[in-house]
PDB file of C-alpha atoms in Angstrom:
ATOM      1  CA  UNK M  24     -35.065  -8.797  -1.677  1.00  0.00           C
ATOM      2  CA  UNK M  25     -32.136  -6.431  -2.788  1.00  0.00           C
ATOM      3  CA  UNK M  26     -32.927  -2.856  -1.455  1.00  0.00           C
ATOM      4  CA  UNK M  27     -32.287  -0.069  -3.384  1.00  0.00           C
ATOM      5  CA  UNK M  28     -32.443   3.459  -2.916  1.00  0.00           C
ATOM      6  CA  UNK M  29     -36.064   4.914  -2.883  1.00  0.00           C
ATOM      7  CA  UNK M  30     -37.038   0.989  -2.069  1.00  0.00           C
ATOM      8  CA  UNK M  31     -39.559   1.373   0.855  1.00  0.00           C
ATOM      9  CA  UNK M  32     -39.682  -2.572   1.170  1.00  0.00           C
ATOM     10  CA  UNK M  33     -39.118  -3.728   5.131  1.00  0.00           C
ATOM     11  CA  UNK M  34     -36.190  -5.297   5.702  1.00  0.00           C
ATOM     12  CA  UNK M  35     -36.124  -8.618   7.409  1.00  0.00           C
ATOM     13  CA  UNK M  36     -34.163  -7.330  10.689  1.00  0.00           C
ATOM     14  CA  UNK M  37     -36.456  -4.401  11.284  1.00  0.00           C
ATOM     15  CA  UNK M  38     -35.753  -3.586  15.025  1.00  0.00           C
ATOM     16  CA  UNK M  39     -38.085  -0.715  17.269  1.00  0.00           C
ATOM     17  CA  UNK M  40     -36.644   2.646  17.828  1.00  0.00           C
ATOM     18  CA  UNK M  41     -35.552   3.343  21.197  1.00  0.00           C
ATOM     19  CA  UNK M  42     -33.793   6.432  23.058  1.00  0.00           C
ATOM     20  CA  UNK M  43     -33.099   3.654  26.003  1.00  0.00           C
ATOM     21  CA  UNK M  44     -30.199   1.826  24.320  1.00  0.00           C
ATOM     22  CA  UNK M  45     -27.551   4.189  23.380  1.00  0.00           C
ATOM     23  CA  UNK M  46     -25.357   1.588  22.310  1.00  0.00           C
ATOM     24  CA  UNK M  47     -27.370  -0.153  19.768  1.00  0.00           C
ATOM     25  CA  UNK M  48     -25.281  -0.891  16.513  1.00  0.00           C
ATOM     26  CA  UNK M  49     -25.914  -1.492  12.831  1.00  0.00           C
ATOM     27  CA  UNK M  50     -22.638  -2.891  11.041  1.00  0.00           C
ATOM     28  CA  UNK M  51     -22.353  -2.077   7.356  1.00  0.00           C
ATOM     29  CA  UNK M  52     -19.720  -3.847   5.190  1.00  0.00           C
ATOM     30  CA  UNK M  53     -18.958  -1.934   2.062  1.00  0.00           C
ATOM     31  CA  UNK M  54     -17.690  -4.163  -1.215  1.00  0.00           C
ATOM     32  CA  UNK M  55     -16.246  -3.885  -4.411  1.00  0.00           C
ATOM     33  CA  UNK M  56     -15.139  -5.332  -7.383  1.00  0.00           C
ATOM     34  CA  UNK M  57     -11.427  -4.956  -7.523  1.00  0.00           C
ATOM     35  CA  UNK M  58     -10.462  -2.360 -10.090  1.00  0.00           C
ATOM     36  CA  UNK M  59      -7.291  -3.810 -11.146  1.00  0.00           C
ATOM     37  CA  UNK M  60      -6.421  -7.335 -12.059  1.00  0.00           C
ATOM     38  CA  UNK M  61      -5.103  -9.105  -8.576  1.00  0.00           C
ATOM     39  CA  UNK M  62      -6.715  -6.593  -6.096  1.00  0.00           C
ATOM     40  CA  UNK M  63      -8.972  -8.092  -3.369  1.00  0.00           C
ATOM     41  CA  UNK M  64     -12.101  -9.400  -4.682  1.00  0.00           C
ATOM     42  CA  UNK M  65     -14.949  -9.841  -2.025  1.00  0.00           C
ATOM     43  CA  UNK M  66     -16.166 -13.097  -4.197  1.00  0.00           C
ATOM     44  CA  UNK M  67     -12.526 -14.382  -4.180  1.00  0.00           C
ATOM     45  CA  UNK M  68     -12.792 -18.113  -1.919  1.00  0.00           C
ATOM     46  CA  UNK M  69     -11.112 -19.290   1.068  1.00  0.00           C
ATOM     47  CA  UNK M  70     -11.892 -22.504   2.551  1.00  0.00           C
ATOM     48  CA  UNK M  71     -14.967 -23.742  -0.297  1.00  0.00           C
ATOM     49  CA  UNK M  72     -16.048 -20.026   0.832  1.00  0.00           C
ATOM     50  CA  UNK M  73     -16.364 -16.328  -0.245  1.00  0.00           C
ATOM     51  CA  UNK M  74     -14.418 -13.887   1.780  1.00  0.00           C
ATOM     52  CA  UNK M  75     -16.834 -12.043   2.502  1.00  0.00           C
ATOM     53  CA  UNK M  76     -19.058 -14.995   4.030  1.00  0.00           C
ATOM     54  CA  UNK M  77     -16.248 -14.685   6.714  1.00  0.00           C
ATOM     55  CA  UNK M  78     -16.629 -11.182   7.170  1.00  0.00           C
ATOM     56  CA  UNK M  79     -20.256 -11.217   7.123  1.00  0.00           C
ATOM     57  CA  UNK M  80     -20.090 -14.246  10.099  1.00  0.00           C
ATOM     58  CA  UNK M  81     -18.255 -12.386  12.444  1.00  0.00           C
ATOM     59  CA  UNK M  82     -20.503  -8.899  11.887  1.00  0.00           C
ATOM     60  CA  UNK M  83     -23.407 -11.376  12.888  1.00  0.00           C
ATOM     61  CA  UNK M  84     -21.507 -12.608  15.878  1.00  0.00           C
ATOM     62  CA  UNK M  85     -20.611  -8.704  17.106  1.00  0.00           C
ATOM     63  CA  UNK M  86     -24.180  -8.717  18.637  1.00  0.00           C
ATOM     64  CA  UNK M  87     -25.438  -5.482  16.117  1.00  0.00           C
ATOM     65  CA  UNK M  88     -29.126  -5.001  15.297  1.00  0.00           C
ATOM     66  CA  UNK M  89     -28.321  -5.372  11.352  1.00  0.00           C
ATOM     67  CA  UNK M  90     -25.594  -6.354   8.982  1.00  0.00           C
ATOM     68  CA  UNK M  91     -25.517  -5.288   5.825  1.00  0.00           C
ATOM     69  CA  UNK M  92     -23.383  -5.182   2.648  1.00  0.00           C
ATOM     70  CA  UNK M  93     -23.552  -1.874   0.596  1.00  0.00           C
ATOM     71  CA  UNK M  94     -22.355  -2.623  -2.719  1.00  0.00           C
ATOM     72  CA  UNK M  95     -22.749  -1.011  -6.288  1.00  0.00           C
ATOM     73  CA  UNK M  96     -22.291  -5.058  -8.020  1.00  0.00           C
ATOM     74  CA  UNK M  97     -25.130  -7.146  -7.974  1.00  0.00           C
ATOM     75  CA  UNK M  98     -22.777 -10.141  -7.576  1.00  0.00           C
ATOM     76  CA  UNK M  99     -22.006  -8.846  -4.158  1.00  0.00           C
ATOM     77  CA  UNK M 100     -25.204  -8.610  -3.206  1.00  0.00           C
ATOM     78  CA  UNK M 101     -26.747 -11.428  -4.695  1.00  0.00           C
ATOM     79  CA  UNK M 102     -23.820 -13.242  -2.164  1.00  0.00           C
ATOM     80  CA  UNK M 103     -24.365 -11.377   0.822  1.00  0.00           C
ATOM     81  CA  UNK M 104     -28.216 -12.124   0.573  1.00  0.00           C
ATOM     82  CA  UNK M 105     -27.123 -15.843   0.677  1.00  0.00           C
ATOM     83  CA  UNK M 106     -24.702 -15.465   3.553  1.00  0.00           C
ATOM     84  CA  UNK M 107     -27.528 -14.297   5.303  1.00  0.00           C
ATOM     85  CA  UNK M 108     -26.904  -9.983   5.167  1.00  0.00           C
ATOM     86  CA  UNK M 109     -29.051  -7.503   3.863  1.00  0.00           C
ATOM     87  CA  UNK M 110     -27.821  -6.214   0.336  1.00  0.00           C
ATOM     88  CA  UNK M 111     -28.202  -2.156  -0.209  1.00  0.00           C
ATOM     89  CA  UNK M 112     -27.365  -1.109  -3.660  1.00  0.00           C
ATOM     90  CA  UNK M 113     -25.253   2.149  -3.496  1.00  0.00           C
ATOM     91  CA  UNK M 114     -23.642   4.403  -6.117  1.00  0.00           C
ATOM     92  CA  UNK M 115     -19.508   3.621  -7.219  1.00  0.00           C
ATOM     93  CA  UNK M 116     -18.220   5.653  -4.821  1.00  0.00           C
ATOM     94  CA  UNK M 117     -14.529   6.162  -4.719  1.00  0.00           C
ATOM     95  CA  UNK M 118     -14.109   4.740  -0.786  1.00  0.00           C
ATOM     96  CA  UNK M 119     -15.925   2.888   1.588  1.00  0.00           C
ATOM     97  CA  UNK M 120     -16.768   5.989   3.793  1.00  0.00           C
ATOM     98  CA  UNK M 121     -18.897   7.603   1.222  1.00  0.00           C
ATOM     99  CA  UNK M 122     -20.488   4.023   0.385  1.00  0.00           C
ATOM    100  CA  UNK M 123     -20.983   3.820   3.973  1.00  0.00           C
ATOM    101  CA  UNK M 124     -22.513   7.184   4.558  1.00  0.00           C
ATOM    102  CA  UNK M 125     -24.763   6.970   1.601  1.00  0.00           C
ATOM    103  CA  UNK M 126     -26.491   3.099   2.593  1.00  0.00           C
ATOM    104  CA  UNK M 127     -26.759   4.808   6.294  1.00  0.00           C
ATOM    105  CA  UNK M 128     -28.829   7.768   4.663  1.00  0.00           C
ATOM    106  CA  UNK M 129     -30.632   4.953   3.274  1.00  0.00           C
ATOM    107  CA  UNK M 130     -31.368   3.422   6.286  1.00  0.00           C
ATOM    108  CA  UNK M 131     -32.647   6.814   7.493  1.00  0.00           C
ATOM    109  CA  UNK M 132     -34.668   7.504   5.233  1.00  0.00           C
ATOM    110  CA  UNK M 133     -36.722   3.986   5.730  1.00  0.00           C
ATOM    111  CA  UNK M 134     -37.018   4.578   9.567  1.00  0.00           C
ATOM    112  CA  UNK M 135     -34.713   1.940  10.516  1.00  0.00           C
ATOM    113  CA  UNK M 136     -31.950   4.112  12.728  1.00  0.00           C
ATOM    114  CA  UNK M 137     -32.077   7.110  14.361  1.00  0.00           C
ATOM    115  CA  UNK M 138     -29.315   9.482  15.164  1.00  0.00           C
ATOM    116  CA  UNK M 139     -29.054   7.405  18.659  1.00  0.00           C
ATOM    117  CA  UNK M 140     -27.571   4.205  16.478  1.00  0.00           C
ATOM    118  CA  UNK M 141     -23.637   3.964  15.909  1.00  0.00           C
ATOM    119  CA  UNK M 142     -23.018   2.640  12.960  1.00  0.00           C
ATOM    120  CA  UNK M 143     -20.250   0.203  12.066  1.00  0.00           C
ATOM    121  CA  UNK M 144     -17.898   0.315   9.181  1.00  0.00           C
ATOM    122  CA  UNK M 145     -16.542  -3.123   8.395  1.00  0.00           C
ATOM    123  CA  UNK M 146     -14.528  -3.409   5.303  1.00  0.00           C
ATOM    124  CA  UNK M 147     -15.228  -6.762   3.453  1.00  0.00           C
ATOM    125  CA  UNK M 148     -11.339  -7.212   3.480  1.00  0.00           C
ATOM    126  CA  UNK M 149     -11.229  -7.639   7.317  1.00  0.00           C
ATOM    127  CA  UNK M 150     -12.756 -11.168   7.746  1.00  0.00           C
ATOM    128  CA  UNK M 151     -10.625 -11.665  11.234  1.00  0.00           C
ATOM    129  CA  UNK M 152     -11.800  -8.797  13.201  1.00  0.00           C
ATOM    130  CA  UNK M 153     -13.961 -10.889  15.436  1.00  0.00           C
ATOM    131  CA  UNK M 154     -17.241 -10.453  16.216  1.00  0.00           C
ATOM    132  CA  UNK M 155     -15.994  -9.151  20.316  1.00  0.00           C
ATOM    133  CA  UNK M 156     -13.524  -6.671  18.485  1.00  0.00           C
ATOM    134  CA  UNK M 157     -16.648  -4.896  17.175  1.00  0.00           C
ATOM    135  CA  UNK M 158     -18.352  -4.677  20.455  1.00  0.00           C
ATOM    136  CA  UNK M 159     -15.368  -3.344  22.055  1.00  0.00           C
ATOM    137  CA  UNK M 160     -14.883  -0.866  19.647  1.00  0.00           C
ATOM    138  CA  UNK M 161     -18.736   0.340  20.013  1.00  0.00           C
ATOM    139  CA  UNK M 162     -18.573   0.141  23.740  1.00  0.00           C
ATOM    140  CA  UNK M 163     -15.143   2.628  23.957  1.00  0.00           C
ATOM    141  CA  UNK M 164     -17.095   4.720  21.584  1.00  0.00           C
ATOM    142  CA  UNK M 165     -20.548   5.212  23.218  1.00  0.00           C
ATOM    143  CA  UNK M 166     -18.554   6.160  26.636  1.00  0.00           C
ATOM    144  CA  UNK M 167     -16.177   9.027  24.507  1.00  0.00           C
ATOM    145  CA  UNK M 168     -17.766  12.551  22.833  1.00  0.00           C
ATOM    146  CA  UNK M 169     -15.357  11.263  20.029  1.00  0.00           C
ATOM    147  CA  UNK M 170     -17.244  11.761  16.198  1.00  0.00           C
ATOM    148  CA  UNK M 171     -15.613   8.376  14.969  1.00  0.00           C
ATOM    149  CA  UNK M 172     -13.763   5.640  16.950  1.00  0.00           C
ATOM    150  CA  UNK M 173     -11.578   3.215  15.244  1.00  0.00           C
ATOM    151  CA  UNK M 174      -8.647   0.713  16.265  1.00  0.00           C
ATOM    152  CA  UNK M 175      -5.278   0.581  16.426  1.00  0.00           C
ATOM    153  CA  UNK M 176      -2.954  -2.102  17.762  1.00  0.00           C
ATOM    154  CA  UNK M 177       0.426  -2.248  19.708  1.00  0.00           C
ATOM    155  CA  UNK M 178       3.676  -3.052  19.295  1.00  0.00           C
ATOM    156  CA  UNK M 179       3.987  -2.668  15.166  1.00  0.00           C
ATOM    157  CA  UNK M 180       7.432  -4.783  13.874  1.00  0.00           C
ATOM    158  CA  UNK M 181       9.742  -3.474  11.406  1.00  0.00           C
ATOM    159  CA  UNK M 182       8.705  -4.493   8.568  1.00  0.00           C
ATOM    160  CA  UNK M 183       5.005  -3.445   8.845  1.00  0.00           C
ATOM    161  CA  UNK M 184       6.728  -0.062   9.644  1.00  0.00           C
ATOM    162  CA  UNK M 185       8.041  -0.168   5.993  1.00  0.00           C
ATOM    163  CA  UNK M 186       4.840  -1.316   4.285  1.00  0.00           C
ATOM    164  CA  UNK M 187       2.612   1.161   2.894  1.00  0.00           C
ATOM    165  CA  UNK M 188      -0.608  -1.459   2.684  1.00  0.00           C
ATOM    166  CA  UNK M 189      -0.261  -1.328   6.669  1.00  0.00           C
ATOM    167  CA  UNK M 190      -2.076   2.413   8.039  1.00  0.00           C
ATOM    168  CA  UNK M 191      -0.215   4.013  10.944  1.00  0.00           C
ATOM    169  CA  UNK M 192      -1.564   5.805  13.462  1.00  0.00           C
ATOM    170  CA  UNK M 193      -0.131   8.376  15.352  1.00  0.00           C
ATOM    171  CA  UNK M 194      -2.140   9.720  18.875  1.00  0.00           C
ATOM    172  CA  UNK M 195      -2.089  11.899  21.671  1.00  0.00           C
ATOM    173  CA  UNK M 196      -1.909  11.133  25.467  1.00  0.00           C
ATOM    174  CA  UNK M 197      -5.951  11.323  24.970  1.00  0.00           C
ATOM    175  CA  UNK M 198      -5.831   8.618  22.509  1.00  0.00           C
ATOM    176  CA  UNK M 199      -7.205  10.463  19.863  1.00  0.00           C
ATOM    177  CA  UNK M 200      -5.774  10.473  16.446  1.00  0.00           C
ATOM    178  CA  UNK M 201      -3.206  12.982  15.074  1.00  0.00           C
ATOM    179  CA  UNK M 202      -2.805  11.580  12.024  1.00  0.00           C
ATOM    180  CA  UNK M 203      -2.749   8.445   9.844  1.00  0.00           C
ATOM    181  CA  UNK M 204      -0.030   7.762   7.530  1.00  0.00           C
ATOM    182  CA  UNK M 205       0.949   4.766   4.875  1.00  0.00           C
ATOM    183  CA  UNK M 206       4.791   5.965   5.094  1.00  0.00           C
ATOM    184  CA  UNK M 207       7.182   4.734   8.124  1.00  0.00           C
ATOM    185  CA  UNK M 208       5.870   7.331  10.917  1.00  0.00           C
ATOM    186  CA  UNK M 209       6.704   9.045  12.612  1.00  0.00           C
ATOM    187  CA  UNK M 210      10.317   9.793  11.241  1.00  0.00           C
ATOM    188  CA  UNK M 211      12.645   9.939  13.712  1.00  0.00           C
ATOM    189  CA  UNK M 212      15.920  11.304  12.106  1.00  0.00           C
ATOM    190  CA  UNK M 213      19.223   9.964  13.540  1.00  0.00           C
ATOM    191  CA  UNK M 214      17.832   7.291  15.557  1.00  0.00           C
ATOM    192  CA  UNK M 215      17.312   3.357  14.239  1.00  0.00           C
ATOM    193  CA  UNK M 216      14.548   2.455  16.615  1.00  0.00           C
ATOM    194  CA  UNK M 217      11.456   3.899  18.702  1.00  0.00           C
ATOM    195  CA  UNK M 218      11.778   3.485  22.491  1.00  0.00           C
ATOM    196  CA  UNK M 219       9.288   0.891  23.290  1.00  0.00           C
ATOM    197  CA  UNK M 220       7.189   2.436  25.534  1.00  0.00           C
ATOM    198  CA  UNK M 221       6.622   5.080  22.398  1.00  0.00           C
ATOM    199  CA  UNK M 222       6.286   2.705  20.281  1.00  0.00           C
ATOM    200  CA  UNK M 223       3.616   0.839  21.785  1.00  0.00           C
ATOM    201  CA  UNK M 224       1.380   3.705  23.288  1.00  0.00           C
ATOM    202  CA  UNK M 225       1.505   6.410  20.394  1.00  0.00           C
ATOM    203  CA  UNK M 226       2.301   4.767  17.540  1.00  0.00           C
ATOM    204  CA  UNK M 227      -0.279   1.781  16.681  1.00  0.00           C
ATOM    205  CA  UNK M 228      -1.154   0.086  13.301  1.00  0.00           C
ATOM    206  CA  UNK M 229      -4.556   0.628  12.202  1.00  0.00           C
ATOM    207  CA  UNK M 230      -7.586  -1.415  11.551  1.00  0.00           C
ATOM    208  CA  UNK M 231      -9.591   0.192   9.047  1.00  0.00           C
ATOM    209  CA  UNK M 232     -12.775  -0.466  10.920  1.00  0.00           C
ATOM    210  CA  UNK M 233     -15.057   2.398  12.513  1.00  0.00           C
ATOM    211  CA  UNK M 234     -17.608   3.432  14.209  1.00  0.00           C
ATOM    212  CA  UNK M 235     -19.408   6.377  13.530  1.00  0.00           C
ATOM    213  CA  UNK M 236     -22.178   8.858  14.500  1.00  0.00           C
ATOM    214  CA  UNK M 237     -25.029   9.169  12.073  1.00  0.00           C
ATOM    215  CA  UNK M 238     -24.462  12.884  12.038  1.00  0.00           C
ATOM    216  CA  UNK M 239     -20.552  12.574  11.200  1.00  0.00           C
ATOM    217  CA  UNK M 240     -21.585  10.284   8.075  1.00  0.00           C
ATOM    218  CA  UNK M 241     -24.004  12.825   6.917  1.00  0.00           C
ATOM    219  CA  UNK M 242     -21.386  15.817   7.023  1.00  0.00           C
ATOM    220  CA  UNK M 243     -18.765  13.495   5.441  1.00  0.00           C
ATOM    221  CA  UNK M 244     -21.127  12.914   2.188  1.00  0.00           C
ATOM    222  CA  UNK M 245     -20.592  16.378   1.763  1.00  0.00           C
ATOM    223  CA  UNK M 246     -17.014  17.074   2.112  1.00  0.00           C
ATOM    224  CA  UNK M 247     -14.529  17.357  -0.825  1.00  0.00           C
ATOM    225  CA  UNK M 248     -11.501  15.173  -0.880  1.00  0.00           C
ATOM    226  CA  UNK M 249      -8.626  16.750   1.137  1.00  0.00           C
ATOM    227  CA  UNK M 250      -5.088  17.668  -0.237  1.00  0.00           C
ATOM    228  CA  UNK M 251      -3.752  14.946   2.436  1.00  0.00           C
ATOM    229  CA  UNK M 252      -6.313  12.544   1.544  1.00  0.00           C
ATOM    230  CA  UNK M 253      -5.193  12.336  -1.898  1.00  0.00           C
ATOM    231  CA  UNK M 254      -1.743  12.142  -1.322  1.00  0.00           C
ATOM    232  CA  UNK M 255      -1.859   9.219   1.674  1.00  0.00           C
ATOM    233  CA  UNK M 256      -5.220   7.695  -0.368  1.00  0.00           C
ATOM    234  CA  UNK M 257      -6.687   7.140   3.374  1.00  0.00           C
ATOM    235  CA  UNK M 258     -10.242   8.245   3.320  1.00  0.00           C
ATOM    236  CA  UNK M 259     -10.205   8.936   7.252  1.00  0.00           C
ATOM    237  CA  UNK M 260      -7.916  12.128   7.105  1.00  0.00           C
ATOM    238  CA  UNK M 261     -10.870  14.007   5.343  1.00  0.00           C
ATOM    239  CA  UNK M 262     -12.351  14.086   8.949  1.00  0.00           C
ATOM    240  CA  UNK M 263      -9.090  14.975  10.483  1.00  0.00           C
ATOM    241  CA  UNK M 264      -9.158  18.236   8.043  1.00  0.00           C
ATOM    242  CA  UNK M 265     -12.475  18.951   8.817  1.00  0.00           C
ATOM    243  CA  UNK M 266     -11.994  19.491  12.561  1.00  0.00           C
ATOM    244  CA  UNK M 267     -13.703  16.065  13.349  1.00  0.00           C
ATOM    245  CA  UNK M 268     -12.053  13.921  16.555  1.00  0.00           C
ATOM    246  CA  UNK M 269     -10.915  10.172  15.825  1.00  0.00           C
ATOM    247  CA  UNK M 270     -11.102   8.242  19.355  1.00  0.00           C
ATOM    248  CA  UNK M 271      -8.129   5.312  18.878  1.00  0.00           C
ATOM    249  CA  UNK M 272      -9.627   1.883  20.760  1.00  0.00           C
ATOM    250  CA  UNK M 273      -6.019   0.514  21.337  1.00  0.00           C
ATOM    251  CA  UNK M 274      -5.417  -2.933  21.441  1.00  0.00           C
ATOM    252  CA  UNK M 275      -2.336  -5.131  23.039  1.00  0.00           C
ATOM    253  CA  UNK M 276      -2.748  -7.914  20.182  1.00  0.00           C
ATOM    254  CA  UNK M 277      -4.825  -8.636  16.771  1.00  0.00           C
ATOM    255  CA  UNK M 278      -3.695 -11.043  13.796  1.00  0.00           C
ATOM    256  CA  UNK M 279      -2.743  -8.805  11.042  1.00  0.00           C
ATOM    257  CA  UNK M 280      -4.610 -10.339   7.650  1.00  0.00           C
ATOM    258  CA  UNK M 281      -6.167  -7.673   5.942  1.00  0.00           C
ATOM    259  CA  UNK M 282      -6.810  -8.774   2.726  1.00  0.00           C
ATOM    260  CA  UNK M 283      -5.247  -6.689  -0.160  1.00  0.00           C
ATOM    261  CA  UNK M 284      -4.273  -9.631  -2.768  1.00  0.00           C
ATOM    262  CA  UNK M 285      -4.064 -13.319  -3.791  1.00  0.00           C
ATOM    263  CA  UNK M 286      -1.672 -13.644  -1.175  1.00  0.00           C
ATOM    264  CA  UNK M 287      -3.123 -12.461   1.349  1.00  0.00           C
ATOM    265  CA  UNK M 288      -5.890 -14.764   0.491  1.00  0.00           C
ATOM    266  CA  UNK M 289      -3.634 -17.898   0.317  1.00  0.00           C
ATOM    267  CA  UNK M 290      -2.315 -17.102   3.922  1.00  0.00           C
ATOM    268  CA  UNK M 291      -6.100 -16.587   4.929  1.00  0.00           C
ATOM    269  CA  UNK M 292      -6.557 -20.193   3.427  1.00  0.00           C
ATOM    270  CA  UNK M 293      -4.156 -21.747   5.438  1.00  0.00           C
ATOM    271  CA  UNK M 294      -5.269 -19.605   9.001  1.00  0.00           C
ATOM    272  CA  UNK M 295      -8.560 -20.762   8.379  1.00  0.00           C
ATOM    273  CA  UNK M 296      -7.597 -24.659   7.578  1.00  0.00           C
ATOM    274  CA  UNK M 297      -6.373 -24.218  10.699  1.00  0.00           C
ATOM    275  CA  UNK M 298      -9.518 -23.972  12.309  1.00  0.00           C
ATOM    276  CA  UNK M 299     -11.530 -25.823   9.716  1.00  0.00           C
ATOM    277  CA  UNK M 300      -9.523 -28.519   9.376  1.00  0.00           C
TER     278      UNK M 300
END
């Protein structure tokens, strides 16, 4: 049944509450309709399938104690329930952090994770972040006093240097995150290229997929959106201006196919032939 807020109907993956395993996970994958004709569209198909059936199969393979799609479009839901996720109906909120933080209050509220669960942000644009990928990232994160953890990868090529749909990172030598940035970054006036060892430690392309403390999503809800926020549109650097710590799970290697437009879809469609057949 879909679940909506104030719904105090069990859901079907009701797990016990227990102090004992730190590292239990819930992964949430917040979806929208696209806003503007030729945006990514959840519903969109790949392969005789939606894209976000992928996405949902490879939250379910990650090993978490629930997988659920927040969503404000009945559509959405309606699919996830038949890809085999929860649905939680959730206001139109402007990014997927707030959707995210408000279907984890809703979880709260029915008793079904504690302040001990992490919970996972998966975007439903990010079918190929596999199932392992997620663990990792909730592994690094239990072991750090970071307030979020997210990914970034190595060894970023020209071109995705240049393209404002690809998020860069920038960290310390702690691999936390200084700050995120759609432009080429860092600039580096007078010189054509980053020395590779720089280029490979510090400065990382992101994947927009987190993991947070309960406690972090709850204070989030509440903040305002911050000059930088607006400017970059990234939804992260609100908890960068907030004073909150962003723990950077870097990777040597990931496929880069997040999912922005019809292209993007086409080259999922032939990746995933691939494997199909």
């Amino acid at each position: 049944m879909l679940s909506a807020a104030g719904n105090r109907q069990p859901f079907p993956w009701s797990f016990p509450m227990s102090q004992s395993r730190p590292a239990r996970f819930v992964v949430i994958i917040p979806a929208c309709r696209p806003q503007v004709h030729g945006e990514f569209d959840p519903l969109a198909f790949a392969c005789g399938k939606p894209v976000l059936f992928y996405t949902i199969q490879q939250a379910q393979e990650s090993g978490a104690s629930g997988v659920l799609v927040a969503t404000d479009d009945a559509d959405i839901a309606h699919q996830a329930q038949q890809d085999g996720a929860q649905a939680l109906l959730t206001k139109g909120w402007s990014n997927d952090m707030e959707r995210v933080a408000d279907a984890a209050a809703q979880l709260l509220q029915k008793g079904l994770v504690d302040e001990a669960t992490v919970i996972v942000s998966l975007p439903a644009n990010e079918p190929l972040v596999f199932g392992k990928t997620i663990r990792e990232l909730v592994g690094e994160f239990s072991g750090s006093c970071a307030d979020v953890a997210t990914i970034g990868v190595q060894g970023m090529n020209l071109m995705q240097g240049y393209d404002p749909r690809v998020v860069k990172v920038i960290t310390d030598k702690h691999n936390r995150a200084m700050y995120f940035s759609r432009a080429s970054a860092p600039v580096m006036p007078g010189r054509m290229a980053i020395p590779t060892a720089i280029n490979h430690k510090y400065r990382l392309r992101q994947v927009q997929v987190y993991a947070f403390r309960l406690s972090v999503l709850t204070a989030y809800a509440q903040w305002g959106v911050c000059p930088p926020e607006y400017f970059e549109d990234l939804e992260q650097i609100r908890l960068l201006w907030n004073g909150g710590s962003i723990q950077v799970v870097q990777l040597s290697h990931m496929g880069n196919l997040s999912i922005h437009d019809i292209k993007d879809i086409e080259r999922l469609t032939k990746r995933l032939s691939l494997v199909i057949g």
